[in-house]
mmCIF file of C-alpha atoms and ligand atoms in Angstrom:
data_model
loop_
_atom_site.group_PDB
_atom_site.id
_atom_site.type_symbol
_atom_site.label_atom_id
_atom_site.label_comp_id
_atom_site.label_asym_id
_atom_site.label_seq_id
_atom_site.Cartn_x
_atom_site.Cartn_y
_atom_site.Cartn_z
ATOM 1 C CA MET A 1 111.259 120.563 102.560
ATOM 2 C CA THR A 2 111.374 122.087 99.284
ATOM 3 C CA TYR A 3 111.188 119.676 96.283
ATOM 4 C CA ASP A 4 115.197 120.833 95.271
ATOM 5 C CA GLU A 5 115.873 119.775 99.064
ATOM 6 C CA CYS A 6 114.021 116.343 98.139
ATOM 7 C CA ARG A 7 116.410 115.959 95.297
ATOM 8 C CA ALA A 8 119.286 116.681 96.758
ATOM 9 C CA LYS A 9 118.557 114.018 99.433
ATOM 10 C CA GLY A 10 118.542 111.561 96.447
ATOM 11 C CA TYR A 11 114.862 110.377 96.009
ATOM 12 C CA ASP A 12 114.286 109.140 92.805
ATOM 13 C CA PHE A 13 110.641 108.014 93.076
ATOM 14 C CA ILE A 14 107.748 109.983 94.628
ATOM 15 C CA VAL A 15 104.421 109.113 95.571
ATOM 16 C CA GLY A 16 101.715 110.722 97.701
ATOM 17 C CA VAL A 17 98.341 112.310 98.418
ATOM 18 C CA PRO A 18 97.914 115.997 98.250
ATOM 19 C CA CYS A 19 97.644 118.444 100.833
ATOM 20 C CA SER A 20 97.499 122.167 99.897
ATOM 21 C CA CYS A 21 100.919 122.727 101.447
ATOM 22 C CA PHE A 22 102.472 120.471 98.722
ATOM 23 C CA LYS A 23 101.000 122.615 95.908
ATOM 24 C CA GLN A 24 104.366 123.991 94.757
ATOM 25 C CA PHE A 25 105.989 120.961 95.530
ATOM 26 C CA ILE A 26 103.915 118.831 93.257
ATOM 27 C CA VAL A 27 104.301 121.390 90.423
ATOM 28 C CA ASP A 28 108.077 121.234 90.735
ATOM 29 C CA LEU A 29 108.170 117.462 90.896
ATOM 30 C CA GLN A 30 105.768 117.138 87.931
ATOM 31 C CA SER A 31 108.090 119.636 85.736
ATOM 32 C CA ASP A 32 111.133 117.334 86.399
ATOM 33 C CA THR A 33 111.190 114.797 83.747
ATOM 34 C CA ALA A 34 113.780 112.937 85.416
ATOM 35 C CA MET A 35 111.566 111.981 88.565
ATOM 36 C CA SER A 36 108.960 109.235 88.553
ATOM 37 C CA TYR A 37 105.808 110.357 90.305
ATOM 38 C CA ILE A 38 102.722 108.307 90.973
ATOM 39 C CA ALA A 39 99.653 110.319 92.303
ATOM 40 C CA ALA A 40 98.037 108.087 94.817
ATOM 41 C CA ASN A 41 94.541 107.990 95.876
ATOM 42 C CA ARG A 42 95.105 106.992 99.489
ATOM 43 C CA GLU A 43 98.115 107.030 101.908
ATOM 44 C CA ASP A 44 98.312 103.221 102.318
ATOM 45 C CA THR A 45 98.266 102.627 98.331
ATOM 46 C CA ALA A 46 100.952 105.359 98.133
ATOM 47 C CA VAL A 47 103.172 103.380 100.652
ATOM 48 C CA ALA A 48 102.570 100.153 98.744
ATOM 49 C CA VAL A 49 103.412 101.848 95.528
ATOM 50 C CA ALA A 50 106.660 102.981 97.050
ATOM 51 C CA VAL A 51 107.550 99.283 98.468
ATOM 52 C CA GLY A 52 107.356 98.230 94.776
ATOM 53 C CA ALA A 53 109.533 101.064 93.938
ATOM 54 C CA TYR A 54 111.932 99.959 96.636
ATOM 55 C CA PHE A 55 112.290 96.409 95.733
ATOM 56 C CA SER A 56 112.736 98.060 92.113
ATOM 57 C CA GLY A 57 116.127 99.575 93.615
ATOM 58 C CA LYS A 58 114.683 102.909 93.848
ATOM 59 C CA LYS A 59 114.995 105.329 96.655
ATOM 60 C CA PRO A 60 111.162 106.260 97.040
ATOM 61 C CA LEU A 61 109.645 109.186 99.152
ATOM 62 C CA VAL A 62 105.851 109.247 100.214
ATOM 63 C CA PHE A 63 104.435 112.516 100.907
ATOM 64 C CA LEU A 64 100.953 112.913 102.819
ATOM 65 C CA GLN A 65 99.144 115.131 105.025
ATOM 66 C CA ASN A 66 99.052 114.179 108.842
ATOM 67 C CA SER A 67 95.128 113.455 108.340
ATOM 68 C CA GLY A 68 96.432 110.520 106.477
ATOM 69 C CA LEU A 69 98.256 108.852 109.186
ATOM 70 C CA GLY A 70 95.765 106.711 110.059
ATOM 71 C CA HIS A 71 95.489 105.107 106.708
ATOM 72 C CA VAL A 72 99.319 104.121 107.002
ATOM 73 C CA VAL A 73 99.050 102.683 110.484
ATOM 74 C CA ASN A 74 98.515 98.975 109.148
ATOM 75 C CA ILE A 75 100.794 98.778 106.458
ATOM 76 C CA VAL A 76 103.792 100.435 108.388
ATOM 77 C CA SER A 77 102.934 97.907 111.093
ATOM 78 C CA SER A 78 102.230 94.637 109.165
ATOM 79 C CA LEU A 79 104.709 95.381 106.121
ATOM 80 C CA LEU A 80 107.368 98.057 106.641
ATOM 81 C CA ILE A 81 108.644 96.747 110.126
ATOM 82 C CA PRO A 82 108.389 93.012 109.744
ATOM 83 C CA TYR A 83 109.828 92.839 106.370
ATOM 84 C CA ASN A 84 112.458 95.509 107.189
ATOM 85 C CA ILE A 85 111.665 97.685 104.296
ATOM 86 C CA PRO A 86 113.009 101.389 104.536
ATOM 87 C CA ILE A 87 110.485 103.673 103.172
ATOM 88 C CA ASP A 88 110.801 107.646 103.922
ATOM 89 C CA PHE A 89 107.947 110.077 104.770
ATOM 90 C CA LEU A 90 107.178 113.643 104.067
ATOM 91 C CA ILE A 91 104.150 114.591 106.296
ATOM 92 C CA SER A 92 102.637 118.077 106.391
ATOM 93 C CA VAL A 93 101.360 118.596 109.628
ATOM 94 C CA ARG A 94 98.119 120.743 109.686
ATOM 95 C CA LYS A 95 96.668 122.322 112.932
ATOM 96 C CA GLU A 96 93.683 124.558 111.419
ATOM 97 C CA PRO A 97 90.861 124.488 110.691
ATOM 98 C CA PHE A 98 89.032 122.759 113.615
ATOM 99 C CA GLU A 99 89.091 118.971 111.779
ATOM 100 C CA HIS A 100 92.858 119.043 112.195
ATOM 101 C CA THR A 101 93.470 120.245 115.669
ATOM 102 C CA HIS A 102 93.057 116.874 117.241
ATOM 103 C CA MET A 103 95.255 114.814 114.930
ATOM 104 C CA TYR A 104 97.635 117.865 115.201
ATOM 105 C CA LYS A 105 97.958 117.086 118.907
ATOM 106 C CA ILE A 106 98.378 113.343 118.359
ATOM 107 C CA THR A 107 100.706 113.369 115.416
ATOM 108 C CA LYS A 108 104.349 113.453 116.828
ATOM 109 C CA ASP A 109 103.009 110.574 119.348
ATOM 110 C CA ILE A 110 101.658 108.503 116.498
ATOM 111 C CA VAL A 111 104.621 108.891 114.468
ATOM 112 C CA SER A 112 106.841 108.029 117.442
ATOM 113 C CA LEU A 113 104.606 105.062 118.312
ATOM 114 C CA LEU A 114 105.019 103.481 114.592
ATOM 115 C CA GLU A 115 108.519 103.206 115.235
ATOM 116 C CA ILE A 116 109.442 103.827 111.671
ATOM 117 C CA ASP A 117 113.106 103.076 111.154
ATOM 118 C CA SER A 118 113.636 105.435 108.102
ATOM 119 C CA GLN A 119 113.568 109.163 107.906
ATOM 120 C CA VAL A 120 110.047 110.952 108.793
ATOM 121 C CA TYR A 121 110.289 114.677 107.821
ATOM 122 C CA LEU A 122 107.441 116.616 109.332
ATOM 123 C CA ILE A 123 106.776 119.878 107.946
ATOM 124 C CA ASP A 124 104.677 122.612 109.447
ATOM 125 C CA SER A 125 101.832 123.667 107.200
ATOM 126 C CA SER A 126 100.691 126.697 109.128
ATOM 127 C CA SER A 127 102.135 128.970 106.898
ATOM 128 C CA HIS A 128 100.076 127.790 103.845
ATOM 129 C CA SER A 129 96.341 128.066 103.484
ATOM 130 C CA MET B 1 86.421 75.450 90.648
ATOM 131 C CA THR B 2 87.970 75.048 93.820
ATOM 132 C CA ARG B 3 90.438 77.669 95.525
ATOM 133 C CA LEU B 4 93.542 75.641 95.055
ATOM 134 C CA GLU B 5 92.519 74.637 91.613
ATOM 135 C CA ALA B 6 92.368 78.581 90.849
ATOM 136 C CA VAL B 7 95.921 79.067 92.429
ATOM 137 C CA GLN B 8 97.307 76.080 90.379
ATOM 138 C CA ALA B 9 95.841 77.755 87.299
ATOM 139 C CA VAL B 10 97.613 80.960 88.149
ATOM 140 C CA LEU B 11 100.910 79.292 89.001
ATOM 141 C CA ASP B 12 100.492 77.092 85.712
ATOM 142 C CA SER B 13 100.515 80.369 83.698
ATOM 143 C CA LEU B 14 103.885 81.676 85.220
ATOM 144 C CA THR B 15 107.331 81.071 83.818
ATOM 145 C CA ASN B 16 109.895 83.865 85.064
ATOM 146 C CA GLU B 17 107.255 86.104 86.098
ATOM 147 C CA LEU B 18 107.314 88.256 89.541
ATOM 148 C CA LEU B 19 104.305 87.322 91.837
ATOM 149 C CA VAL B 20 103.059 89.323 94.827
ATOM 150 C CA VAL B 21 100.334 87.417 96.752
ATOM 151 C CA THR B 22 98.067 88.573 99.017
ATOM 152 C CA THR B 23 97.465 88.074 102.916
ATOM 153 C CA GLY B 24 95.606 84.894 104.328
ATOM 154 C CA TYR B 25 95.191 81.453 102.696
ATOM 155 C CA LEU B 26 96.127 82.417 99.267
ATOM 156 C CA SER B 27 100.055 83.186 100.353
ATOM 157 C CA ARG B 28 100.009 79.777 102.209
ATOM 158 C CA ASP B 29 98.543 78.101 99.342
ATOM 159 C CA VAL B 30 101.222 79.548 96.835
ATOM 160 C CA PHE B 31 104.105 78.794 99.214
ATOM 161 C CA LYS B 32 102.837 75.148 99.610
ATOM 162 C CA ILE B 33 102.340 74.390 96.126
ATOM 163 C CA LYS B 34 105.356 76.365 94.359
ATOM 164 C CA ASP B 35 107.684 78.503 96.477
ATOM 165 C CA ARG B 36 110.219 80.312 94.369
ATOM 166 C CA LYS B 37 112.241 83.446 95.062
ATOM 167 C CA GLU B 38 110.322 85.437 92.659
ATOM 168 C CA ASN B 39 107.256 85.102 94.927
ATOM 169 C CA PHE B 40 106.532 87.864 97.383
ATOM 170 C CA TYR B 41 104.011 86.712 100.226
ATOM 171 C CA MET B 42 102.277 89.773 101.530
ATOM 172 C CA CYS B 43 101.127 88.391 104.894
ATOM 173 C CA GLY B 44 99.391 91.586 106.403
ATOM 174 C CA SER B 45 98.597 94.922 104.936
ATOM 175 C CA MET B 46 95.680 93.337 103.275
ATOM 176 C CA GLY B 47 94.874 95.028 99.941
ATOM 177 C CA ASN B 48 98.104 96.388 99.146
ATOM 178 C CA ALA B 49 99.464 93.408 97.083
ATOM 179 C CA TYR B 50 98.031 95.187 93.906
ATOM 180 C CA PRO B 51 99.529 98.546 94.829
ATOM 181 C CA ILE B 52 102.810 96.945 95.254
ATOM 182 C CA GLY B 53 102.784 95.466 92.001
ATOM 183 C CA ILE B 54 102.003 98.808 90.452
ATOM 184 C CA GLY B 55 105.367 100.423 92.105
ATOM 185 C CA LEU B 56 107.044 97.111 90.632
ATOM 186 C CA ALA B 57 105.353 97.662 87.032
ATOM 187 C CA VAL B 58 106.173 101.353 86.960
ATOM 188 C CA ASN B 59 109.557 100.737 87.525
ATOM 189 C CA ASN B 60 110.224 97.387 85.386
ATOM 190 C CA PRO B 61 108.271 97.768 82.277
ATOM 191 C CA ASP B 62 110.413 95.035 80.565
ATOM 192 C CA LYS B 63 109.272 92.355 83.507
ATOM 193 C CA ARG B 64 106.042 90.708 83.521
ATOM 194 C CA ILE B 65 104.316 91.540 87.321
ATOM 195 C CA VAL B 66 101.617 89.281 88.488
ATOM 196 C CA VAL B 67 99.461 89.877 91.535
ATOM 197 C CA LEU B 68 97.311 87.456 93.312
ATOM 198 C CA SER B 69 94.286 88.902 95.233
ATOM 199 C CA GLY B 70 91.219 87.672 97.112
ATOM 200 C CA ASP B 71 87.895 89.276 96.548
ATOM 201 C CA GLY B 72 88.052 90.601 99.950
ATOM 202 C CA ALA B 73 91.447 92.055 99.521
ATOM 203 C CA ALA B 74 90.684 93.639 96.088
ATOM 204 C CA LEU B 75 87.315 94.980 97.948
ATOM 205 C CA MET B 76 89.517 96.658 100.680
ATOM 206 C CA SER B 77 91.684 98.759 98.200
ATOM 207 C CA LEU B 78 89.185 99.112 95.288
ATOM 208 C CA GLY B 79 90.687 102.677 94.611
ATOM 209 C CA SER B 80 94.039 100.917 94.073
ATOM 210 C CA LEU B 81 92.370 99.252 91.110
ATOM 211 C CA ALA B 82 91.058 102.312 89.872
ATOM 212 C CA LEU B 83 94.718 103.681 89.981
ATOM 213 C CA GLY B 84 95.461 100.650 87.817
ATOM 214 C CA ASN B 85 92.895 101.450 85.417
ATOM 215 C CA SER B 86 94.270 104.916 85.343
ATOM 216 C CA LEU B 87 97.797 103.892 84.884
ATOM 217 C CA LYS B 88 97.234 101.011 82.289
ATOM 218 C CA LEU B 89 100.815 99.446 82.797
ATOM 219 C CA PRO B 90 101.009 96.722 80.244
ATOM 220 C CA SER B 91 103.323 94.368 82.200
ATOM 221 C CA LEU B 92 101.186 94.160 85.185
ATOM 222 C CA GLN B 93 98.615 91.338 85.692
ATOM 223 C CA HIS B 94 96.002 90.952 88.184
ATOM 224 C CA PHE B 95 94.612 87.453 89.139
ATOM 225 C CA ILE B 96 91.691 87.503 91.748
ATOM 226 C CA VAL B 97 90.299 84.441 93.261
ATOM 227 C CA ASP B 98 86.668 85.283 93.997
ATOM 228 C CA ASN B 99 84.905 83.160 96.530
ATOM 229 C CA GLY B 100 82.678 85.889 97.411
ATOM 230 C CA LYS B 101 83.850 85.520 101.128
ATOM 231 C CA TYR B 102 86.502 86.081 103.692
ATOM 232 C CA ALA B 103 87.593 82.174 103.676
ATOM 233 C CA SER B 104 90.697 83.258 105.765
ATOM 234 C CA THR B 105 88.766 84.346 108.687
ATOM 235 C CA GLY B 106 86.074 81.587 108.538
ATOM 236 C CA GLY B 107 83.940 82.296 105.300
ATOM 237 C CA GLN B 108 82.130 85.327 105.913
ATOM 238 C CA PRO B 109 80.460 86.875 102.879
ATOM 239 C CA THR B 110 82.097 89.783 101.511
ATOM 240 C CA CYS B 111 80.152 92.345 98.869
ATOM 241 C CA ALA B 112 81.988 91.074 95.830
ATOM 242 C CA ASP B 113 78.649 90.525 94.317
ATOM 243 C CA GLY B 114 78.459 94.313 94.144
ATOM 244 C CA ILE B 115 81.065 94.734 91.682
ATOM 245 C CA ASP B 116 82.640 93.411 88.188
ATOM 246 C CA PHE B 117 86.301 92.909 88.851
ATOM 247 C CA SER B 118 86.811 92.341 85.075
ATOM 248 C CA GLN B 119 86.263 95.899 84.439
ATOM 249 C CA PHE B 120 89.724 96.431 85.881
ATOM 250 C CA HIS B 121 92.945 96.538 83.887
ATOM 251 C CA ASN B 122 94.218 93.298 82.600
ATOM 252 C CA THR B 123 92.282 91.407 85.368
ATOM 253 C CA THR B 124 91.538 87.590 85.137
ATOM 254 C CA VAL B 125 88.722 86.415 87.765
ATOM 255 C CA TYR B 126 88.496 83.078 88.889
ATOM 256 C CA SER B 127 85.054 82.168 90.456
ATOM 257 C CA VAL B 128 85.743 79.907 93.202
ATOM 258 C CA SER B 129 82.692 77.908 94.655
ATOM 259 C CA GLU B 130 84.326 75.447 96.829
ATOM 260 C CA ASP B 131 87.140 76.047 99.311
ATOM 261 C CA GLU B 132 89.755 73.256 100.479
ATOM 262 C CA PRO B 133 91.125 73.720 104.157
ATOM 263 C CA ALA B 134 94.048 76.050 104.598
ATOM 264 C CA SER B 135 97.736 75.362 103.659
ATOM 265 C CA PRO B 136 100.248 75.416 106.213
ATOM 266 C CA ARG B 137 101.736 78.567 107.335
ATOM 267 C CA ILE B 138 104.659 80.190 105.459
ATOM 268 C CA THR B 139 107.702 78.975 107.122
ATOM 269 C CA LEU B 140 110.209 81.841 105.847
ATOM 270 C CA GLY B 141 110.679 84.771 107.889
ATOM 271 C CA PRO B 142 109.374 88.151 106.585
ATOM 272 C CA ILE B 143 113.042 89.549 106.224
ATOM 273 C CA GLU B 144 114.414 86.728 104.174
ATOM 274 C CA MET B 145 111.079 87.077 101.786
ATOM 275 C CA ALA B 146 111.668 90.840 101.410
ATOM 276 C CA GLU B 147 115.390 90.166 100.614
ATOM 277 C CA ARG B 148 115.241 87.588 98.201
ATOM 278 C CA PHE B 149 112.436 89.121 96.412
ATOM 279 C CA ARG B 150 114.533 92.251 96.002
ATOM 280 C CA SER B 151 117.517 90.336 94.860
ATOM 281 C CA CYS B 152 115.132 89.683 91.482
ATOM 282 C CA PHE B 153 115.441 93.023 90.605
ATOM 283 C CA VAL B 154 118.799 94.711 92.179
HETATM 284 C C1 TPP C 201 93.324 95.188 107.600
HETATM 285 C C2 TPP C 201 92.674 93.881 107.835
HETATM 286 N N1 TPP C 201 91.417 93.414 108.168
HETATM 287 C C3 TPP C 201 91.143 92.111 108.462
HETATM 288 C C4 TPP C 201 92.015 91.093 108.398
HETATM 289 C C5 TPP C 201 91.961 89.864 108.681
HETATM 290 N N2 TPP C 201 92.031 88.991 107.441
HETATM 291 C C6 TPP C 201 92.955 88.229 107.092
HETATM 292 S S1 TPP C 201 92.457 87.485 105.686
HETATM 293 C C7 TPP C 201 91.085 87.904 105.559
HETATM 294 C C8 TPP C 201 90.127 87.597 104.607
HETATM 295 C C9 TPP C 201 90.676 87.766 103.070
HETATM 296 O O1 TPP C 201 89.674 87.608 102.138
HETATM 297 P P1 TPP C 201 90.036 87.470 100.459
HETATM 298 O O2 TPP C 201 91.033 88.572 100.274
HETATM 299 O O3 TPP C 201 88.760 87.480 99.734
HETATM 300 O O4 TPP C 201 90.690 85.914 100.689
HETATM 301 P P2 TPP C 201 90.395 84.557 101.012
HETATM 302 O O5 TPP C 201 90.346 84.428 102.443
HETATM 303 O O6 TPP C 201 88.689 84.567 100.830
HETATM 304 O O7 TPP C 201 91.286 83.696 100.296
HETATM 305 C C10 TPP C 201 90.917 89.026 106.779
HETATM 306 C C11 TPP C 201 89.454 89.464 106.718
HETATM 307 C C12 TPP C 201 93.409 91.561 108.166
HETATM 308 N N3 TPP C 201 94.618 90.790 107.793
HETATM 309 N N4 TPP C 201 93.789 92.946 107.789
HETATM 310 MG MG1 MG C 202 87.575 85.678 99.191
#
């Protein structure tokens, strides 16, 4: 998903942790003065900040690399789901190099097991370095 | 100071502020002492009360946002305190009840002696040396907690 596509979907608050394939995405969102952006230092922190934005009436989007999925398992399970808080995710899916390969294999299963009731956009990062 | 005295001190300092409370005994204490629709009881997601406060404060510069954390929870997401130091949101206030232990799970020691929480943005630390027994469980459902809290903003 490009930044323009993300804008077109109505997101007005973005928070996340970088992946190299979000390089252009982050450049674009930082140059958009109408967008609120918080650069988070951990993926669960990003989700929590997005929850604060949701309570404030915003439509937040959290972006992360699939390697950060483990960091969000608890906040999705103990906050988003029981409290019925809809937070959308943009997840880059890396396959290479070797440290990403196992997570690549289990990414779709983890996302499906989490039963996130809102939008989850998985983007293939193989075209990025 | 005891845990309940610390919680009472935080609640006494509030008028119409929005309050996010950490998981464990502290949420139960706040619910028991003074439930109000401006309170959000974050049961679970330990360590994430403060970054929820960040998301609130960024979007509501004209409202005072208060977060109540335990030392164990603050240590679990120390990076979010660095984020708070970096953003320096003037309307965000953090109270940390530091008893040096995970009281809610049986009083095992934390490593809070390894950090000075007062170095963080708008942070007040209550050092607690004595603990009362747990307050009763919160009787509100999570969906109701979220909806009534959100209604304070939208
Ligand atoms: C991720 C996670 N790990 C462990 C727990 C179990 N747990 C619940 S409350 C708590 C202790 C919290 O300690 P602190 O924040 O210092 O508050 P206190 O209980 O001392 O008031 C722990 C470890 C949990 N809820 N979530
Ligand atoms: Mg403690």
